[in-house]
Coordinates of C-alpha atoms and ligand atoms in Angstrom, one line a residue:
X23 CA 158.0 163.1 134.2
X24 CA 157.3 164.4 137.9
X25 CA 154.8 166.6 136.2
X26 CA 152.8 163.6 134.9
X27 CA 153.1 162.1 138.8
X28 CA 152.1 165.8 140.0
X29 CA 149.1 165.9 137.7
X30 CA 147.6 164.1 140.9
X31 CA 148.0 164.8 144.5
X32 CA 149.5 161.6 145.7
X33 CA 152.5 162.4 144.2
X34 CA 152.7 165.4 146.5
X35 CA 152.1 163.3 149.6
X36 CA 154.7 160.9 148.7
X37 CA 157.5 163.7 148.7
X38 CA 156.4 165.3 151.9
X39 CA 156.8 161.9 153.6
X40 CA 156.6 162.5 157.3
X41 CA 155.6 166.1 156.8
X42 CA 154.2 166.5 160.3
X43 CA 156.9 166.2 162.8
X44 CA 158.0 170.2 162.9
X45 CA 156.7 172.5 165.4
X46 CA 154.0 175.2 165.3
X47 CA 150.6 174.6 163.9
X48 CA 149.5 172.1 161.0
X49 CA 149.5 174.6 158.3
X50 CA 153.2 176.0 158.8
X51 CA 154.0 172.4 158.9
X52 CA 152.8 171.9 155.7
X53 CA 154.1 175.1 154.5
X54 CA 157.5 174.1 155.2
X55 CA 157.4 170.5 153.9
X56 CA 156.3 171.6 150.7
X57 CA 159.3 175.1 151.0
X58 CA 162.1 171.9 151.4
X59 CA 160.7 170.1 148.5
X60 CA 161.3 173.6 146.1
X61 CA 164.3 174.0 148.0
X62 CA 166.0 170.8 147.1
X63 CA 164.3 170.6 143.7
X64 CA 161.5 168.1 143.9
X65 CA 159.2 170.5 142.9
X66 CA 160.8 172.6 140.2
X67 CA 160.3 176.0 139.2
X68 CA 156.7 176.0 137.0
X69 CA 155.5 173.0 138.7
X70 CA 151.8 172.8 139.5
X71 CA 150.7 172.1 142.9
X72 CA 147.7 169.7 144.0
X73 CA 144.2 172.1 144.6
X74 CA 143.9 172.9 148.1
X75 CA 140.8 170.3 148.0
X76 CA 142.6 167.5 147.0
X77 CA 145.5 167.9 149.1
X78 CA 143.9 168.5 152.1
X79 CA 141.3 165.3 151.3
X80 CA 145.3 163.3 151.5
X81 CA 146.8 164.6 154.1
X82 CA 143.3 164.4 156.5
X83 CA 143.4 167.9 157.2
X84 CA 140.9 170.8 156.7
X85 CA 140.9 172.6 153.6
X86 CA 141.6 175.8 155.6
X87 CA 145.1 174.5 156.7
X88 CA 146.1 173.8 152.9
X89 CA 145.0 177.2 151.8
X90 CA 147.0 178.4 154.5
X91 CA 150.0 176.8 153.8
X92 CA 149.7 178.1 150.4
X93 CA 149.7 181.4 151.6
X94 CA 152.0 181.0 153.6
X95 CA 154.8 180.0 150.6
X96 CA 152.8 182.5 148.3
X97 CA 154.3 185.0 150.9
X98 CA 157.3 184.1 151.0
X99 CA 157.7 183.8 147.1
X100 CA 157.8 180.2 146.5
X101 CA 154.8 180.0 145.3
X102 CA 152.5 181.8 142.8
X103 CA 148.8 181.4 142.1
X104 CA 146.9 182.9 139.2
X105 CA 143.6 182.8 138.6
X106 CA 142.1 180.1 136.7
X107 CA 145.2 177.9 136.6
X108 CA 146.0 177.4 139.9
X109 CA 149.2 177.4 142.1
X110 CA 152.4 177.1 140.9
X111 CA 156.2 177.0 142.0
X112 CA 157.4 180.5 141.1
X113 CA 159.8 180.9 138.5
X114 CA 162.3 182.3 140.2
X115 CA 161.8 180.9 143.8
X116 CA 163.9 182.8 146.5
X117 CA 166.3 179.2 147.8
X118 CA 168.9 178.0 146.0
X119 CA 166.7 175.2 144.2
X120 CA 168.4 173.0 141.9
X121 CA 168.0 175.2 138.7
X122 CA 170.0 173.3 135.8
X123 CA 169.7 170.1 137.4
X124 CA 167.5 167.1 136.5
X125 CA 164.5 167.4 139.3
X126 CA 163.5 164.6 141.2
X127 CA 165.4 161.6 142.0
X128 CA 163.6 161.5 144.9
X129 CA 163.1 157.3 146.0
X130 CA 160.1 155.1 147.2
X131 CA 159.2 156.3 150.7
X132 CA 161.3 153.2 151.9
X133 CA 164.4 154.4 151.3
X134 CA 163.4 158.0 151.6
X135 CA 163.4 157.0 155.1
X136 CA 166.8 155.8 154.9
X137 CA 168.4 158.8 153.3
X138 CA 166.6 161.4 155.6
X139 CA 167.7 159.7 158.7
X140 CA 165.6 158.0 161.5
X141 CA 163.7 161.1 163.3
X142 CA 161.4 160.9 165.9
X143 CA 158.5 159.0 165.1
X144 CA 158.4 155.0 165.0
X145 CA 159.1 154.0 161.1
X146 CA 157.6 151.4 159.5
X147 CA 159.0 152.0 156.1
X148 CA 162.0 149.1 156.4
X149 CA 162.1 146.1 158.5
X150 CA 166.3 146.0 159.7
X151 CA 168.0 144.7 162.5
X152 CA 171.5 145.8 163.6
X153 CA 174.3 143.3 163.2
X154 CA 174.1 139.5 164.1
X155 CA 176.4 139.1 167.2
X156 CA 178.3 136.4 165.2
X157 CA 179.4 139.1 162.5
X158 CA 182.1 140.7 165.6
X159 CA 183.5 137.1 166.0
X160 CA 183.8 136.3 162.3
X161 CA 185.7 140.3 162.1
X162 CA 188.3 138.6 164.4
X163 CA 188.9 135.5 162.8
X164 CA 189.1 137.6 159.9
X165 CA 191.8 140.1 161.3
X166 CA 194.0 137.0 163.0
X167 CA 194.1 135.1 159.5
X168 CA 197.2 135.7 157.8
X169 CA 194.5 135.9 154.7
X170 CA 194.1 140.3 155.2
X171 CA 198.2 140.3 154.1
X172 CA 197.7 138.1 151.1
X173 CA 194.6 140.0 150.2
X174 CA 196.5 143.3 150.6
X175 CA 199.2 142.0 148.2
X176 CA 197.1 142.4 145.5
X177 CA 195.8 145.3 143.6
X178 CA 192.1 144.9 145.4
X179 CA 190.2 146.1 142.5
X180 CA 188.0 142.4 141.2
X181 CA 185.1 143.5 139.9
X182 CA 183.2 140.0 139.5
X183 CA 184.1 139.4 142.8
X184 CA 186.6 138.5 145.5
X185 CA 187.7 134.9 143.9
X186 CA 187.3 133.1 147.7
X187 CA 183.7 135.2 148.2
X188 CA 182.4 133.8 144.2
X189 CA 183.8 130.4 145.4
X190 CA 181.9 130.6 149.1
X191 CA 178.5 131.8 147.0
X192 CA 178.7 129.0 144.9
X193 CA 178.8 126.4 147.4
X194 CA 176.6 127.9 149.2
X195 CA 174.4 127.4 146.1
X196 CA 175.7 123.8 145.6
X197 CA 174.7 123.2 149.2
X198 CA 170.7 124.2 148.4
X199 CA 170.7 122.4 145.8
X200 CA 171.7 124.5 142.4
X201 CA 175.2 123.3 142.0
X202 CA 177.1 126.2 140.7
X203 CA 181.0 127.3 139.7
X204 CA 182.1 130.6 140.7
X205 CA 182.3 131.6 136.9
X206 CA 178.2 131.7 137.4
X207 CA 178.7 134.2 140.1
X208 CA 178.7 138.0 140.3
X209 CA 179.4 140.0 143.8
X210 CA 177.7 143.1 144.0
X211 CA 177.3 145.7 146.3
X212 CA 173.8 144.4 148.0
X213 CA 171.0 142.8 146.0
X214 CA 170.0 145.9 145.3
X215 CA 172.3 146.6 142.9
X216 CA 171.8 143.6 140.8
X217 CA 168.3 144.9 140.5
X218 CA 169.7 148.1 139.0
X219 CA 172.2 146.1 137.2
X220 CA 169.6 143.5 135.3
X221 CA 167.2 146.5 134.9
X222 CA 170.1 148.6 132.4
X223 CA 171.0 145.3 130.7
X224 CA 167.3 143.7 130.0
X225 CA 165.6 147.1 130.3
X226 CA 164.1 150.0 127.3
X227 CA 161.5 152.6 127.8
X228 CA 158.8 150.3 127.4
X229 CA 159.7 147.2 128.5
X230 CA 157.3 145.4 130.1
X231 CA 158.5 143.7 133.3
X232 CA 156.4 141.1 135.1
X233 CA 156.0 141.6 138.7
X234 CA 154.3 139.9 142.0
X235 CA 151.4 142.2 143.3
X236 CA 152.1 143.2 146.1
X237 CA 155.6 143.6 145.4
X238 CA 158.6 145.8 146.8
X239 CA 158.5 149.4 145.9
X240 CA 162.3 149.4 146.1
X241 CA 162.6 147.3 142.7
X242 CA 160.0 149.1 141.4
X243 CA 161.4 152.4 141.2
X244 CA 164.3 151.0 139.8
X245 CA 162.6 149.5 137.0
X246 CA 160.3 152.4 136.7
X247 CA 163.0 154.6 136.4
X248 CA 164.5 152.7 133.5
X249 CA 160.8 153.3 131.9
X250 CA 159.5 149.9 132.1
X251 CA 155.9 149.1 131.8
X252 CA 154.9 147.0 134.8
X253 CA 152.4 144.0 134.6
X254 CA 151.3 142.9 138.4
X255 CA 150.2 139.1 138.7
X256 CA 148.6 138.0 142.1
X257 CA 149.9 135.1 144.6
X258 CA 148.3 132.3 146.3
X259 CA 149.4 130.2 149.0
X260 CA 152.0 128.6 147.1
X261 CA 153.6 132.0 146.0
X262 CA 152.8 133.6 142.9
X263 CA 149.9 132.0 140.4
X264 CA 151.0 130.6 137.8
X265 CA 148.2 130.3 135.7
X266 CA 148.2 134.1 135.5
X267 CA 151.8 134.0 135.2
X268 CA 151.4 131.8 132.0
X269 CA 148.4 134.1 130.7
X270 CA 150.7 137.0 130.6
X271 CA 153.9 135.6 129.9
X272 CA 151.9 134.8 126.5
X273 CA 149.9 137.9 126.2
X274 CA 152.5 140.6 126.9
X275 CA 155.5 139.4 125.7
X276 CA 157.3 140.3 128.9
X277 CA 161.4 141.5 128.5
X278 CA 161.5 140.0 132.7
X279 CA 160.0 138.8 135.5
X280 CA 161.0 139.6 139.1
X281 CA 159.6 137.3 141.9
X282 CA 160.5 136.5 145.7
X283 CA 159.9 133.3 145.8
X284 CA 161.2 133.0 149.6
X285 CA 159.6 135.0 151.6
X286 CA 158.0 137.4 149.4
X287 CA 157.6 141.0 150.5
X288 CA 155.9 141.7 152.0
X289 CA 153.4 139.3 152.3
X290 CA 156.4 136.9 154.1
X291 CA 155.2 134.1 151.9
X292 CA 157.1 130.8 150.9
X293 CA 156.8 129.7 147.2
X294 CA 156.3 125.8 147.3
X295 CA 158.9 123.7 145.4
X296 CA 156.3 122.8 142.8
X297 CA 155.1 126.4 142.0
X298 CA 159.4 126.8 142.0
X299 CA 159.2 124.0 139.0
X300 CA 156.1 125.4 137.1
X301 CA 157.6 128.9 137.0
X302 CA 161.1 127.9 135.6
X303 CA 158.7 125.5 133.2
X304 CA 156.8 128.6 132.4
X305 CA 160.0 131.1 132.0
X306 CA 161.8 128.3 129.5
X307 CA 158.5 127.7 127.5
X308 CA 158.1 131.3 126.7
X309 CA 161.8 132.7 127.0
X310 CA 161.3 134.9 129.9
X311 CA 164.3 135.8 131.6
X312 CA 163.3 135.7 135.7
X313 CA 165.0 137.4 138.5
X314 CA 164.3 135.8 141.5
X315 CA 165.3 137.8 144.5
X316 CA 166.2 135.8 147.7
X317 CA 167.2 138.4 149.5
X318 CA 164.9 138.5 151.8
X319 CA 165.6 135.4 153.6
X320 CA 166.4 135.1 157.0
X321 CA 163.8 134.0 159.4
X322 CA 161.0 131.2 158.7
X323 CA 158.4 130.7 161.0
X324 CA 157.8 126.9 159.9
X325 CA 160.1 124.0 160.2
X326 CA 162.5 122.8 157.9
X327 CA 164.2 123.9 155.3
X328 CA 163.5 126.5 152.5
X329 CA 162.9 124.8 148.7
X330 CA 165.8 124.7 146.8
X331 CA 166.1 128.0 144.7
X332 CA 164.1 128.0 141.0
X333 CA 167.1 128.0 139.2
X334 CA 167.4 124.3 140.3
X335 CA 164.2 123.7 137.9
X336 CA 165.6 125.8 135.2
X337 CA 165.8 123.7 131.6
X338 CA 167.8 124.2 128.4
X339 CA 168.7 128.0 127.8
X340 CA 166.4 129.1 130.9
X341 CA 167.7 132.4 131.9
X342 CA 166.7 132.2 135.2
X343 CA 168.9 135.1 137.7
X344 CA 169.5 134.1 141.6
X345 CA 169.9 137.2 143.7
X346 CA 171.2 136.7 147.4
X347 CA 172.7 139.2 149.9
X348 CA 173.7 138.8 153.9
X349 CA 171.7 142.2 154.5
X350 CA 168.6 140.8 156.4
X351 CA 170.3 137.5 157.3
X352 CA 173.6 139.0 158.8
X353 CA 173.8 142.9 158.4
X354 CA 172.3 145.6 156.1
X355 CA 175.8 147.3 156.7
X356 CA 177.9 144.6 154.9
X357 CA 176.3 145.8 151.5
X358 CA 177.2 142.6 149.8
X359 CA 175.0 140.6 147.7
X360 CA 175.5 138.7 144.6
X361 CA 174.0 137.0 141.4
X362 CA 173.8 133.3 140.4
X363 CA 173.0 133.0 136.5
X364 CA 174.3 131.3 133.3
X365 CA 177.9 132.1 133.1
X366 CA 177.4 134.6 129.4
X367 CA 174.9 136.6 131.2
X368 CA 177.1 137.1 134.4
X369 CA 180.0 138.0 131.8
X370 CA 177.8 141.0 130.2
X371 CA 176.7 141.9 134.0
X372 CA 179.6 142.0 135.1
X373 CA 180.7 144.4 132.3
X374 CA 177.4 146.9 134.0
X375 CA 178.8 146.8 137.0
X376 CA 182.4 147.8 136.5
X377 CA 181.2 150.8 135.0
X378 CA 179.1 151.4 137.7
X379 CA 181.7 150.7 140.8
X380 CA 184.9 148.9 139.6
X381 CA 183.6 146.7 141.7
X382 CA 182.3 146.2 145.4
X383 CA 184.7 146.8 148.9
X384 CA 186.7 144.1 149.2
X385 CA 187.4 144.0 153.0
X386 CA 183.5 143.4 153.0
X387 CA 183.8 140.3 150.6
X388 CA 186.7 139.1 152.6
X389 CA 184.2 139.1 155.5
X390 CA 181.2 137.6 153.7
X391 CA 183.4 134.8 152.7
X392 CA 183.8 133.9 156.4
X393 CA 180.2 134.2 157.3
X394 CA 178.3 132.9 154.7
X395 CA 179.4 129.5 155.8
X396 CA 177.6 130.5 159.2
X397 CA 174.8 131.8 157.6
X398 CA 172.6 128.7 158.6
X399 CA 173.9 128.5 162.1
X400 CA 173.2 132.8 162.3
X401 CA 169.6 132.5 161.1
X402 CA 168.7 129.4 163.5
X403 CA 170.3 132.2 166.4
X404 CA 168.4 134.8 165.5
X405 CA 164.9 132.7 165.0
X406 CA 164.1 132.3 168.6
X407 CA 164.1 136.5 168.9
X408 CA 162.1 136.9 166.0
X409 CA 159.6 134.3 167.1
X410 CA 159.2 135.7 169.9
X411 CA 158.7 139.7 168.2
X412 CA 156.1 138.0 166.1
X413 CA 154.3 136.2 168.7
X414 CA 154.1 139.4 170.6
X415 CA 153.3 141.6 167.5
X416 CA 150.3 139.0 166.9
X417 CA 148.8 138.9 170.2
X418 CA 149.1 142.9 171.0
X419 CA 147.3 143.9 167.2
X420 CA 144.8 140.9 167.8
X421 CA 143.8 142.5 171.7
X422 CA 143.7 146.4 170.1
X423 CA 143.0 145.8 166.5
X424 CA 140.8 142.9 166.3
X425 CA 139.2 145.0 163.4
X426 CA 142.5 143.9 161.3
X427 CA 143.8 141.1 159.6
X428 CA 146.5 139.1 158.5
X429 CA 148.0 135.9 157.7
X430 CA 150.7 134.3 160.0
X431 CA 154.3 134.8 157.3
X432 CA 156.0 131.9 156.3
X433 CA 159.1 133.9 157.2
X434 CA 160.5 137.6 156.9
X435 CA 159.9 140.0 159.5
X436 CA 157.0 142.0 158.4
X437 CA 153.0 140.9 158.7
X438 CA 150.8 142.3 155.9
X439 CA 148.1 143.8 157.5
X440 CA 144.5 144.1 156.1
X441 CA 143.1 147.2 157.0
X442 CA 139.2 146.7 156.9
X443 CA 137.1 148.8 154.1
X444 CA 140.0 151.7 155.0
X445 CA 142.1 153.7 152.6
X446 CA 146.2 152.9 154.1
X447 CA 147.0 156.2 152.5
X448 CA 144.2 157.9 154.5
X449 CA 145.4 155.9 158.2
X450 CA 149.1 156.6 157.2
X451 CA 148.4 160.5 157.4
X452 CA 146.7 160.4 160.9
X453 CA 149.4 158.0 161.8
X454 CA 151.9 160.3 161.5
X455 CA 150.6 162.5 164.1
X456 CA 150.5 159.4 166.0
X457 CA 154.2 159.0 165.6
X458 CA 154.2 156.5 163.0
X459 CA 155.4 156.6 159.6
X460 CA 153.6 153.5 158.0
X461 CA 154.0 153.1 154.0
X462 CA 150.4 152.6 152.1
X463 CA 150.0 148.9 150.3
X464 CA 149.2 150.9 147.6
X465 CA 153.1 151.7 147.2
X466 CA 153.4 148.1 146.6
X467 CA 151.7 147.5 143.7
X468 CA 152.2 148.3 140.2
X469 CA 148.9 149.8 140.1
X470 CA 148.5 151.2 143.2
X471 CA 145.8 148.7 143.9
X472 CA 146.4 147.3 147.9
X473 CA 146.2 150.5 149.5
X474 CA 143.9 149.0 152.3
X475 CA 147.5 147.0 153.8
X476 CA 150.6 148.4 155.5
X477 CA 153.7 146.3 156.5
X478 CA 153.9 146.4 160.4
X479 CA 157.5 144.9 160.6
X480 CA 158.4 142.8 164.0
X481 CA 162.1 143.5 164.0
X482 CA 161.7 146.2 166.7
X483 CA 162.6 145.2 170.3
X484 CA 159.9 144.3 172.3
X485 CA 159.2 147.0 173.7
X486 CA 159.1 148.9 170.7
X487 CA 156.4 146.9 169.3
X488 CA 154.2 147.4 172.6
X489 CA 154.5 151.4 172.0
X490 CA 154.0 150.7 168.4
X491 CA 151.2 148.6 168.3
X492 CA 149.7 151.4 171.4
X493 CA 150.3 153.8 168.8
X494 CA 148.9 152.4 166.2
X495 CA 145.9 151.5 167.8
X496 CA 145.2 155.3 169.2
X497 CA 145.7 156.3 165.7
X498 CA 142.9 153.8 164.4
X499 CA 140.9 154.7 166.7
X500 CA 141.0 158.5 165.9
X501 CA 140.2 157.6 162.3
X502 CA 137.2 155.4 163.6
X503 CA 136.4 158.3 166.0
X504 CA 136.7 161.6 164.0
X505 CA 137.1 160.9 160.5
X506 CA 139.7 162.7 158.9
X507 CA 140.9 165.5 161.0
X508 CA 140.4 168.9 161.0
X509 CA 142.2 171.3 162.5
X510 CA 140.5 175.1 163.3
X511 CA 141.3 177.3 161.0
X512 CA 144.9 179.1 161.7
X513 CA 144.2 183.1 162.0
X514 CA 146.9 184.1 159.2
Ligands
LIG7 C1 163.2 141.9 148.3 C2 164.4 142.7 148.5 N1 165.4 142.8 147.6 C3 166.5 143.5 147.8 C4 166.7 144.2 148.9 C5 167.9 145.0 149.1 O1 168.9 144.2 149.7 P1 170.4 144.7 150.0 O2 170.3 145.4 151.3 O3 171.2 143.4 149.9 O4 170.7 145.6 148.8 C6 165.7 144.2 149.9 C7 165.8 145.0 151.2 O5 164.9 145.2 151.9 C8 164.5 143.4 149.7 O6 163.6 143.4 150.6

């Protein structure tokens, strides 16, 4: 498998990830970027690295700073190189590796970002704020109930759910307009895990999966992990088209679809409430089970209220999957989310995910139950912030980057950025030495199509954004100015 995505040299790039942030010159750098992939066993022992051309044609950088890189690990014994067939990890490289293990697992660049820690540079990889000041207060109301002694009584293992949580999720369905009994309702640890959950009960090697394109690379790698085929089908203003949805829901005999019909990432868009209907038409008329992932809610940049969810439109034996969480509304660090779906297919999930956890922290639940009342009242709080980030965003990338373009989001907290007749892959490498990490479109998309966008999130103070969008701008300029860059050759 990570030979197939090795055959190329993008998937090279994508493990280094911000490769450029060491000290000493470019090609030592580079050297030890690649040394740390062998060492923790990305690259396995055998495993056939890019040619010096195409990596350095990537990564912007000379040819002469690849080859010395190379050299670099070929001295040290990490790598080989024979004639004729190129160069390769050695067989026996000289750090620990991961020899017996299953190489790889590395994830999208997006959560890469998460599991390596923050580092110095200004990351655009996710768009998270810390806690919503009301979370502290609801902790306290939470601690002076007598309800933590009652909870405590019990054994704390519940695995579909903490009963008042399922109970709160429901009415907060009820309330948008999808009335719903707890029975319909799984907890799970973030929304993320229902996409990992749906993707081992629906999923084979094979599957095809129908997805939005753009879409976001974190379910992507889940589903592509699981071996599905992926079929990309584009949006329009109303969200995604549903003409094309139609054509491939008949041609490709899809297993899923996963959408975001409120505020889709990243493009921030709101599917209208009649696009909502024609999809759950569309999903019942050709027995496509749909995931639609709400996550991402939280802050809408229009008035009024969001369209009820498309499991209101769903008819007959629709299997149509509601995923929420309180990560971007409330706090990432809650790690609660849940699913909304026919009560059988909740039952079988919920048999997934006690396997996988025995179910999710139930002090956390305890607390959701108390916010997501609040939720409403938490997101109206936080909109006059994030108005404000996005207005300032806006008018900074419109006075430095008037070369760029985007579309004002319906909501969210990232714009989708247009990167004129540009490869994003190409911008993201001199970016990096610019101090920041931006992820290329093209990790977006099921077929790496979009690579002239990045996501340039607004949830950073303001502040932040002004050094950002500076940064940015220097960097765009560089490309505009030099081209690619080259470094003089190191004297090895
Ligand atoms: C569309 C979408 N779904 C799911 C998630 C993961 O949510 P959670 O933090 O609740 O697992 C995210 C996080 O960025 C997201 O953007």
């Amino acid at each position: 498998m990570i030979m197939d995505r090795l055959s190329d040299a993008h998937g090279l790039v994508e493990l280094l990830g911000d490769w450029t942030t060491a000290g000493g010159p470019l090609y030592r750098k580079l050297a030890g970027a690649v040394a740390k992939c062998i060492e923790v066993g990305d690259l396995p022992a055998g495993e056939r690295l890019p040619s010096e051309r195409d990596l350095a044609k990537l990564l912007t950088v000379s040819r002469a700073t690849v080859v010395a890189a190379y050299d670099d690990l070929r001295g040290k014994g990490l790598v080989d190189s024979v004639r004729g067939s190129g160069t390769r990890v050695s067989a026996r490289p000289r750090v620990n590796g991961s020899h017996g293990r299953v190489p790889g697992g590395r994830a999208t660049s997006i959560f890469q970002r998460l599991a390596d820690g923050p580092g110095p540079i200004i990351s655009l990889a996710m768009a998270i704020e810390p806690a919503a000041p009301e979370l502290a207060e609801v902790y306290r109301d939470l601690a002076d109930s007598g309800e933590l002694g009652e909870l405590m009584s019990d054994v704390g293992y519940h695995p579909r759910g903490y009963p008042p949580l399922r109970t709160a999720v429901a009415a907060h369905y009820t309330a948008v307009g999808l009335p719903t009994d707890p029975d319909e309702v799984l907890i799970t640890t973030g929304a993320q895990q229902v996409i990992g959950l749906v993707a081992q009960m629906y999923l084979r090697p094979g599957s095809t999966v129908v997805v939005e394109s753009p879409s976001w690379p974190g379910c992507l790698d889940v589903f592509r992990a699981a071996g599905a085929r992926l079929v990309g089908v584009p949006l329009d203003e109303e969200g995604v088209r549903a003409d094309r949805l139609a054509a491939v829901f008949a041609e490709e005999r899809p297993v899923l679809a996963y959408l975001m019909p409120t505020f889709h990432n990243p493009t921030g868009r709101m599917m209208s409430t009649a696009r909502r209907r024609r999809v759950a038409e569309l999903a019942a008329r050709y027995n496509v089970p749909v995931l639609e992932d709400n996550a991402y809610s939280g802050f809408h940049s229009r008035t009024g209220a969001a369209p009820p969810p498309i499991g209101a439109f769903a008819r007959g034996n629709a299997e149509i999957l509601s995923v929420g969480s309180v990560a971007k509304s409330a706090w990432g660090g809650l790690r609660i989310g849940w699913v909304r779906g026919p009560s059988a297919i909740v039952t079988r999930l919920a048999r997934y995910k006690v396997r996988a956890d025995l179910g999710s922290p139930v002090l956390d639940q305890a607390l959701t139950a108390h916010l997501l009342p609040r939720i409403e009242e938490i997101t109206a709080a936080r909109a006059a912030t994030m108005r404000a980030r996005l207005d300032h965003t806006r008018t900074l990338l419109g006075e430095q980057l008037p070369q760029w373009r985007w579309q004002t989001p319906d909501g969210g907290s990232a714009l989708w950025v247009e990167l004129p007749d540009t490869s994003a892959q190409i911008f993201a490498q001199v970016a990096l030495r610019h101090g920041v990490e931006a992820v290329p479109g093209s990790a977006t998309d099921p077929t790496g199509a979009h690579d002239n966008h990045i996501r340039v999130p607004f949830t950073f103070p303001i502040e932040v954004i002004t050094e950002l969008v500076r940064r940015l701008a220097t960097a765009w300029a560089d490309l505009q100015r030099h081209g690619p860059v080259t470094d003089t050759p190191p004297v090895v």
